Amino acid sequence: MRMIFIGPPGAGKGTQAARLVERFKIPHISTGDMFRAAVKAGTALGQQADEHMKGGRLVPDELTIAMLLERVAEPDARDGFMLDGFPRTVPQAEALDAALGKAGLKLDVVLVLEVPDDLIVERIVGRRSDPDTGRIYHLTFDPPPADIVDRLVHRKDDTEEACRTRLATYHGQTAPIIPFYEAQGLVRKVNGVGSADDVTARISAATLTALSARRQG
Ligand code: ADP
Ligand code: ADP
């Protein structure tokens, strides 16, 4: 299965993707995670990406598309993948379509996780991640165990200011890819408000409906 997760920053894409990949046995490909790994490793790509990420701006399409297409061509992604944070612009969506088309492959579903802006800042500012396991926590909504609190990471773009820039970018540059995929009949909108378990149940139902509709169609 080839699926894409779209939603504003802090909507819960990473949290939900981690749950779904276990169920569907496909790799979770997060361009944000890939960029952060490149920054940490100090590669040339990481240095370029860091400039943009710090302020909450998008990394240029050229760099992002090249990195992502290389990743989805790896053997573990041959039978499916879950993209989290890509595409974020119409040119990125077009580049992915072109590459899949060339390989005779198609997307199965585009999940749009909907969370209103006024809930986003709270989710972003309280987000912490465990560098050892990759697990995402929230100081209030999903509190970490006391013995690991000291090692948790607070992303430097998870400030209120950078979050507002990212939200504006989402509405201006990323939301226009929804009609692009709607024209292909791939979009399923899911309400991202409520407990993470409730959201997982909604996503699972939407995904299964999309898959059975595709098999019949
Ligand atoms: P994204 O990958 O879309 O940026 P995350 O999965 O990292 O979002 O979630 C952002 C923050 O919100 C994290 O701190 C996470 O623990 C928290 N979170 C995720 N899902 C929910 C939910 N359903 N309700 C409340 N908080 C949530
Ligand atoms: P969030 O889900 O909280 O918005 P991500 O971890 O997906 O954050 O992305 C973090 C940052 O990495 C983005 O703000 C952006 O600078 C960069 N980035 C990630 N994916 C892309 C992409 N597809 N195109 C451009 N920049 C990206």
Coordinates of C-alpha atoms and ligand atoms in Angstrom, one line a residue:
M1 CA 0.0 0.0 0.0
R2 CA 1.2 3.5 -0.9
M3 CA -0.1 6.2 1.3
I4 CA 0.5 9.8 2.1
F5 CA -0.2 11.7 5.3
I6 CA -1.0 15.4 4.9
G7 CA -1.8 17.8 7.8
P8 CA -0.6 20.9 9.5
P9 CA 2.5 20.7 11.7
G10 CA 1.5 19.1 15.0
A11 CA -1.6 17.5 13.6
G12 CA -0.4 14.0 14.8
K13 CA 1.0 12.6 11.6
G14 CA 4.1 11.2 13.2
T15 CA 2.2 9.8 16.1
Q16 CA -0.4 8.1 13.8
A17 CA 2.1 7.0 11.2
A18 CA 4.1 5.1 13.8
R19 CA 1.0 3.1 14.7
L20 CA -0.1 2.5 11.1
V21 CA 3.2 1.2 9.8
E22 CA 3.2 -1.6 12.5
R23 CA -0.2 -2.6 11.3
F24 CA 0.4 -2.4 7.5
K25 CA 4.1 -3.4 7.6
I26 CA 5.3 -0.6 5.4
P27 CA 8.2 1.8 6.0
H28 CA 7.4 5.2 7.6
I29 CA 9.2 7.8 5.5
S30 CA 9.3 11.2 7.1
T31 CA 11.2 13.9 5.2
G32 CA 11.4 16.0 8.5
D33 CA 13.1 13.0 10.2
M34 CA 15.4 12.6 7.2
F35 CA 16.4 16.3 7.3
R36 CA 17.0 16.2 11.0
A37 CA 19.2 13.1 10.7
A38 CA 21.2 15.0 7.9
V39 CA 21.6 18.0 10.2
K40 CA 22.8 15.8 13.0
A41 CA 25.2 14.0 10.8
G42 CA 26.5 17.4 9.5
T43 CA 26.2 16.5 5.8
A44 CA 26.1 19.2 3.1
L45 CA 22.4 18.5 2.7
G46 CA 21.9 18.9 6.4
Q47 CA 23.7 22.3 6.5
Q48 CA 21.5 23.6 3.6
A49 CA 18.3 22.2 5.2
D50 CA 19.1 23.6 8.6
E51 CA 19.0 27.2 7.4
H52 CA 15.4 26.8 6.3
M53 CA 14.2 24.6 9.0
K54 CA 15.2 26.8 11.9
G55 CA 12.8 29.5 11.0
G56 CA 10.0 27.1 10.0
R57 CA 10.4 27.6 6.3
L58 CA 10.3 24.8 3.7
V59 CA 13.5 23.3 2.4
P60 CA 13.7 24.0 -1.4
D61 CA 11.8 21.6 -3.6
E62 CA 14.9 20.6 -5.6
L63 CA 16.7 19.2 -2.5
T64 CA 13.6 17.7 -1.0
I65 CA 12.5 15.9 -4.2
A66 CA 15.9 14.4 -4.9
M67 CA 16.2 13.1 -1.3
L68 CA 12.7 11.6 -1.3
L69 CA 12.8 9.9 -4.7
E70 CA 16.1 8.3 -3.7
R71 CA 14.5 7.0 -0.5
V72 CA 11.3 5.5 -2.1
A73 CA 13.5 3.7 -4.7
E74 CA 15.1 1.6 -1.9
P75 CA 14.1 -2.1 -1.7
D76 CA 12.1 -1.8 1.6
A77 CA 9.7 0.6 -0.1
R78 CA 9.1 -1.5 -3.2
D79 CA 5.8 -2.9 -2.1
G80 CA 4.5 0.2 -0.3
F81 CA 5.3 3.2 2.0
M82 CA 3.8 5.8 4.2
L83 CA 4.9 9.3 3.4
D84 CA 4.7 11.7 6.3
G85 CA 5.5 15.4 5.5
F86 CA 6.0 14.9 1.8
P87 CA 4.7 16.3 -0.6
R88 CA 4.3 19.7 0.9
T89 CA 4.1 21.7 -2.4
V90 CA 2.4 21.1 -5.7
P91 CA 5.7 20.6 -7.6
Q92 CA 6.7 17.9 -5.0
A93 CA 3.3 16.1 -5.6
E94 CA 3.9 16.3 -9.4
A95 CA 7.4 15.0 -9.1
L96 CA 6.2 12.0 -7.1
D97 CA 3.4 11.3 -9.5
A98 CA 5.8 11.4 -12.4
A99 CA 8.3 9.0 -10.7
L100 CA 5.6 6.6 -9.7
G101 CA 4.1 6.7 -13.2
K102 CA 7.4 5.9 -14.8
A103 CA 7.7 2.8 -12.5
G104 CA 4.1 1.8 -13.4
L105 CA 3.0 2.4 -9.7
K106 CA 0.1 4.3 -8.2
L107 CA -0.8 5.9 -4.8
D108 CA -3.6 4.2 -2.9
V109 CA -4.8 6.8 -0.5
V110 CA -4.0 10.4 0.7
L111 CA -5.1 10.9 4.3
V112 CA -5.7 14.5 5.3
L113 CA -5.5 14.9 9.1
E114 CA -7.6 18.0 10.1
V115 CA -6.9 19.9 13.2
P116 CA -7.9 23.6 13.7
D117 CA -5.1 26.1 14.0
D118 CA -5.9 27.1 17.6
L119 CA -5.1 23.6 18.8
I120 CA -1.9 23.3 16.8
V121 CA 0.3 25.7 18.8
E122 CA -0.4 23.9 22.1
R123 CA 0.5 20.6 20.5
I124 CA 3.7 21.9 19.0
V125 CA 5.0 23.8 22.0
G126 CA 4.5 20.8 24.3
R127 CA 6.0 18.2 21.9
R128 CA 9.1 16.3 23.1
S129 CA 10.8 13.3 21.4
D130 CA 13.0 10.6 22.7
P131 CA 16.2 10.5 20.7
D132 CA 16.8 6.8 21.8
T133 CA 13.6 5.4 20.5
G134 CA 12.1 8.1 18.3
R135 CA 8.9 8.0 20.4
I136 CA 7.0 11.3 20.4
Y137 CA 5.5 12.6 23.7
H138 CA 3.5 15.6 24.8
L139 CA 4.1 17.2 28.2
T140 CA 0.4 17.4 28.9
F141 CA -1.5 15.2 26.4
D142 CA 0.9 12.2 26.4
P143 CA 3.3 12.7 29.3
P144 CA 6.7 10.9 29.2
P145 CA 7.8 8.6 32.1
A146 CA 9.8 10.5 34.8
D147 CA 13.0 8.5 34.3
I148 CA 13.5 9.6 30.6
V149 CA 12.4 13.3 30.9
D150 CA 16.0 14.5 31.0
R151 CA 17.0 13.0 27.7
L152 CA 14.0 14.2 25.7
V153 CA 14.5 16.7 22.9
H154 CA 12.6 19.9 22.3
R155 CA 12.9 20.7 18.6
K156 CA 14.3 24.2 17.9
D157 CA 11.5 24.8 15.4
D158 CA 8.9 23.9 18.0
T159 CA 8.6 27.5 19.3
E160 CA 5.4 29.5 19.0
E161 CA 6.9 31.8 16.4
A162 CA 8.3 29.1 14.1
C163 CA 5.0 27.2 14.5
R164 CA 3.0 30.3 13.2
T165 CA 5.3 30.5 10.2
R166 CA 4.9 26.8 9.5
L167 CA 1.1 27.1 9.8
A168 CA 1.1 29.9 7.3
T169 CA 3.2 27.9 5.0
Y170 CA 0.9 24.9 5.4
H171 CA -2.2 27.0 4.4
G172 CA -0.4 28.8 1.5
Q173 CA 1.8 26.1 0.0
T174 CA 0.7 22.6 1.2
A175 CA -3.1 22.8 1.3
P176 CA -3.2 23.4 -2.5
I177 CA -2.1 19.8 -3.0
I178 CA -5.4 18.6 -1.5
P179 CA -7.4 19.5 -4.7
F180 CA -4.5 18.1 -6.8
Y181 CA -5.2 14.6 -5.2
E182 CA -8.9 15.1 -4.9
A183 CA -9.0 15.3 -8.7
Q184 CA -7.5 11.7 -8.6
G185 CA -10.1 10.5 -6.2
L186 CA -7.5 9.7 -3.5
V187 CA -8.3 12.0 -0.6
R188 CA -9.9 10.9 2.7
K189 CA -10.3 13.6 5.3
V190 CA -10.0 12.5 8.9
N191 CA -10.8 14.6 12.1
G192 CA -7.6 14.8 14.1
V193 CA -9.2 16.1 17.2
G194 CA -9.8 13.7 20.1
S195 CA -7.6 11.1 21.8
A196 CA -4.8 9.5 19.7
D197 CA -6.7 6.1 19.9
D198 CA -9.9 7.7 18.5
V199 CA -7.9 9.2 15.7
T200 CA -6.2 5.9 14.9
A201 CA -9.6 4.2 14.7
R202 CA -10.9 6.9 12.3
I203 CA -7.8 6.6 10.1
S204 CA -7.9 2.8 10.0
A205 CA -11.6 2.9 8.9
A206 CA -10.9 5.6 6.3
T207 CA -7.9 3.6 4.9
L208 CA -9.8 0.3 4.7
T209 CA -12.7 2.1 2.9
A210 CA -10.3 3.7 0.4
L211 CA -8.6 0.4 -0.3
S212 CA -11.8 -1.5 -0.9
A213 CA -13.1 1.3 -3.1
R214 CA -9.9 1.0 -5.2
R215 CA -10.1 -2.7 -5.5
Q216 CA -13.7 -2.5 -6.8
G217 CA -13.0 0.4 -9.0
Ligands
ADP1 P1 3.1 15.9 13.3 O1 3.9 14.7 12.9 O2 1.8 16.0 12.5 O3 3.9 17.2 13.3 P2 3.1 14.7 16.0 O4 2.6 13.3 15.8 O5 4.5 15.0 16.3 O6 2.6 15.7 14.8 O7 2.2 15.4 17.2 C1 2.4 16.7 17.7 C2 2.3 16.7 19.2 O8 0.9 16.5 19.6 C3 3.1 15.6 20.0 O9 3.5 16.2 21.2 C4 2.0 14.5 20.2 O10 2.3 13.8 21.4 C5 0.7 15.3 20.4 N1 -0.4 14.6 19.9 C6 -0.5 13.7 18.8 N2 -1.8 13.3 18.6 C7 -2.5 13.9 19.6 C8 -3.9 13.9 19.9 N3 -4.8 13.1 19.3 N4 -4.3 14.7 21.0 C9 -3.5 15.4 21.7 N5 -2.1 15.5 21.4 C10 -1.7 14.8 20.4
ADP2 P1 6.0 19.1 11.3 O1 5.2 17.8 10.9 O2 6.0 19.4 12.7 O3 5.6 20.2 10.4 P2 8.3 17.9 10.0 O4 9.2 17.1 10.9 O5 7.5 17.2 9.0 O6 7.5 18.9 10.9 O7 9.2 18.9 9.2 C1 10.1 19.8 9.8 C2 10.7 20.8 8.8 O8 11.5 20.0 7.8 C3 9.7 21.6 8.1 O9 9.3 22.7 8.8 C4 10.6 22.0 6.8 O10 11.5 23.0 7.1 C5 11.3 20.7 6.6 N1 10.6 19.8 5.7 C6 10.1 18.5 6.0 N2 9.5 18.0 4.9 C7 9.6 18.9 3.9 C8 9.1 19.0 2.5 N3 8.4 18.0 2.0 N4 9.4 20.1 1.8 C9 10.1 21.1 2.3 N5 10.6 21.1 3.6 C10 10.3 20.0 4.4

